[in-house]
mmCIF file of C-alpha atoms in Angstrom:
data_model
loop_
_atom_site.group_PDB
_atom_site.id
_atom_site.type_symbol
_atom_site.label_atom_id
_atom_site.label_comp_id
_atom_site.label_asym_id
_atom_site.label_seq_id
_atom_site.Cartn_x
_atom_site.Cartn_y
_atom_site.Cartn_z
ATOM 1 C CA UNK A 15 -0.015 -0.040 0.428
ATOM 2 C CA UNK A 16 2.998 2.385 0.438
ATOM 3 C CA UNK A 17 3.865 2.106 -3.006
ATOM 4 C CA UNK A 18 0.482 2.782 -4.574
ATOM 5 C CA UNK A 19 0.757 6.665 -4.040
ATOM 6 C CA UNK A 20 3.759 6.664 -5.505
ATOM 7 C CA UNK A 21 2.735 4.652 -8.611
ATOM 8 C CA UNK A 22 -0.452 6.936 -8.953
ATOM 9 C CA UNK A 23 2.159 9.721 -9.128
ATOM 10 C CA UNK A 24 4.290 8.445 -11.527
ATOM 11 C CA UNK A 25 1.242 7.345 -13.564
ATOM 12 C CA UNK A 26 -0.157 11.130 -13.252
ATOM 13 C CA UNK A 27 3.153 12.688 -14.496
ATOM 14 C CA UNK A 28 3.847 10.114 -17.284
ATOM 15 C CA UNK A 29 0.061 10.713 -18.597
ATOM 16 C CA UNK A 30 0.704 14.423 -18.653
ATOM 17 C CA UNK A 31 3.819 14.252 -20.409
ATOM 18 C CA UNK A 32 2.433 11.938 -23.341
ATOM 19 C CA UNK A 33 0.015 14.482 -23.545
ATOM 20 C CA UNK A 34 2.522 17.303 -23.792
ATOM 21 C CA UNK A 35 4.168 15.397 -25.975
ATOM 22 C CA UNK A 36 1.639 14.660 -28.584
ATOM 23 C CA UNK A 37 -0.439 17.700 -28.393
ATOM 24 C CA UNK A 38 -1.184 19.962 -31.301
ATOM 25 C CA UNK A 39 -2.930 22.778 -29.578
ATOM 26 C CA UNK A 40 -1.236 25.445 -27.017
ATOM 27 C CA UNK A 41 -4.204 25.174 -24.888
ATOM 28 C CA UNK A 42 -4.157 21.135 -24.740
ATOM 29 C CA UNK A 43 -0.264 21.893 -23.815
ATOM 30 C CA UNK A 44 -1.235 23.966 -21.051
ATOM 31 C CA UNK A 45 -3.695 21.654 -19.370
ATOM 32 C CA UNK A 46 -1.427 18.764 -19.810
ATOM 33 C CA UNK A 47 1.300 20.692 -18.100
ATOM 34 C CA UNK A 48 -1.011 21.081 -15.188
ATOM 35 C CA UNK A 49 -1.889 17.546 -15.261
ATOM 36 C CA UNK A 50 1.924 16.755 -15.037
ATOM 37 C CA UNK A 51 1.945 19.342 -11.699
ATOM 38 C CA UNK A 52 -0.945 17.585 -10.377
ATOM 39 C CA UNK A 53 1.091 14.587 -9.836
ATOM 40 C CA UNK A 54 3.516 16.426 -7.496
ATOM 41 C CA UNK A 55 0.163 16.990 -5.349
ATOM 42 C CA UNK A 56 -0.180 13.097 -5.052
ATOM 43 C CA UNK A 57 3.805 12.848 -4.554
ATOM 44 C CA UNK A 58 3.642 15.326 -1.689
ATOM 45 C CA UNK A 59 0.502 13.612 0.213
ATOM 46 C CA UNK A 60 2.146 10.636 -0.288
ATOM 47 C CA UNK A 61 5.738 11.874 1.353
ATOM 48 C CA UNK A 62 3.766 13.302 4.421
ATOM 49 C CA UNK A 63 1.433 10.437 5.157
ATOM 50 C CA UNK A 64 1.675 8.535 8.259
ATOM 51 C CA UNK A 65 -0.515 5.489 9.199
ATOM 52 C CA UNK A 66 -2.627 6.234 12.121
ATOM 53 C CA UNK A 67 -1.433 9.745 12.338
ATOM 54 C CA UNK A 68 -3.701 12.847 13.678
ATOM 55 C CA UNK A 69 -3.887 16.695 12.153
ATOM 56 C CA UNK A 70 -0.617 18.387 13.427
ATOM 57 C CA UNK A 71 -2.936 20.479 16.058
ATOM 58 C CA UNK A 72 -1.489 20.274 19.502
ATOM 59 C CA UNK A 73 -4.035 21.550 21.677
ATOM 60 C CA UNK A 74 -5.455 18.355 23.002
ATOM 61 C CA UNK A 75 -2.134 16.246 23.029
ATOM 62 C CA UNK A 76 0.919 15.750 24.816
ATOM 63 C CA UNK A 77 3.882 15.719 22.760
ATOM 64 C CA UNK A 78 5.163 12.573 21.863
ATOM 65 C CA UNK A 79 1.929 10.279 22.838
ATOM 66 C CA UNK A 80 0.965 10.067 19.398
ATOM 67 C CA UNK A 81 2.149 10.564 15.838
ATOM 68 C CA UNK A 82 0.993 13.626 13.495
ATOM 69 C CA UNK A 83 1.326 14.180 10.433
ATOM 70 C CA UNK A 84 4.403 16.377 9.141
ATOM 71 C CA UNK A 85 3.053 20.128 8.689
ATOM 72 C CA UNK A 86 5.437 20.944 6.506
ATOM 73 C CA UNK A 87 4.963 18.853 3.593
ATOM 74 C CA UNK A 88 0.877 20.033 4.026
ATOM 75 C CA UNK A 89 2.351 23.885 3.380
ATOM 76 C CA UNK A 90 4.095 22.777 0.620
ATOM 77 C CA UNK A 91 1.327 21.007 -0.944
ATOM 78 C CA UNK A 92 -0.961 23.971 -0.689
ATOM 79 C CA UNK A 93 1.904 26.031 -2.070
ATOM 80 C CA UNK A 94 2.050 24.027 -5.007
ATOM 81 C CA UNK A 95 -1.673 24.303 -5.648
ATOM 82 C CA UNK A 96 -1.252 28.125 -5.301
ATOM 83 C CA UNK A 97 1.925 28.205 -7.790
ATOM 84 C CA UNK A 98 0.313 25.863 -10.016
ATOM 85 C CA UNK A 99 -2.630 28.016 -10.353
ATOM 86 C CA UNK A 100 -0.611 31.110 -10.965
ATOM 87 C CA UNK A 101 1.381 29.494 -13.792
ATOM 88 C CA UNK A 102 -1.804 27.828 -15.681
ATOM 89 C CA UNK A 103 -3.182 31.411 -15.641
ATOM 90 C CA UNK A 104 0.090 33.037 -16.874
ATOM 91 C CA UNK A 105 0.470 30.333 -19.563
ATOM 92 C CA UNK A 106 -3.176 30.806 -20.587
ATOM 93 C CA UNK A 107 -2.837 34.448 -21.112
ATOM 94 C CA UNK A 108 -0.024 33.985 -23.232
ATOM 95 C CA UNK A 109 -1.537 31.243 -25.070
ATOM 96 C CA UNK A 110 -4.742 34.141 -25.658
ATOM 97 C CA UNK A 111 -2.116 36.778 -26.542
ATOM 98 C CA UNK A 112 -0.459 34.106 -29.245
ATOM 99 C CA UNK A 113 -3.737 33.629 -30.613
ATOM 100 C CA UNK A 114 -4.563 37.182 -30.997
ATOM 101 C CA UNK A 115 -1.167 38.099 -33.006
ATOM 102 C CA UNK A 116 -0.673 35.027 -34.960
ATOM 103 C CA UNK A 117 -4.559 33.867 -35.347
ATOM 104 C CA UNK A 118 -3.784 30.083 -34.423
ATOM 105 C CA UNK A 119 -2.765 27.979 -31.299
ATOM 106 C CA UNK A 120 -1.175 25.284 -33.329
ATOM 107 C CA UNK A 121 2.347 25.378 -32.929
ATOM 108 C CA UNK A 122 3.550 24.045 -35.721
ATOM 109 C CA UNK A 123 1.787 27.047 -37.652
ATOM 110 C CA UNK A 124 3.788 29.376 -35.856
ATOM 111 C CA UNK A 125 6.902 29.860 -37.893
ATOM 112 C CA UNK A 126 7.329 33.333 -37.223
ATOM 113 C CA UNK A 127 8.327 32.697 -33.777
ATOM 114 C CA UNK A 128 11.210 29.972 -35.459
ATOM 115 C CA UNK A 129 14.849 31.693 -34.805
#
């Protein structure tokens, strides 16, 4: 059971990478990149999970009486969600601007951007 969450994270990441590699649409590519990043949520939750542990609120627990979940991993997962939403919004805004200027969202048709 301990390995299952890591396998799910790897599968979600590989599914997103496959979609990113085969994408013929910039909006689809941004969505696949968001799927790749969602694998990090699963990975962080798998790292921070402890069987039989409680929430890290110590108001009614004596120190060392019960195991608790690591609050640092929870904070990292929350930060990852916020950063992921910000990056996705920024990339979608860039796709909208590319669509306005070049009239397409197909990466192969953007020949003016090649050096």
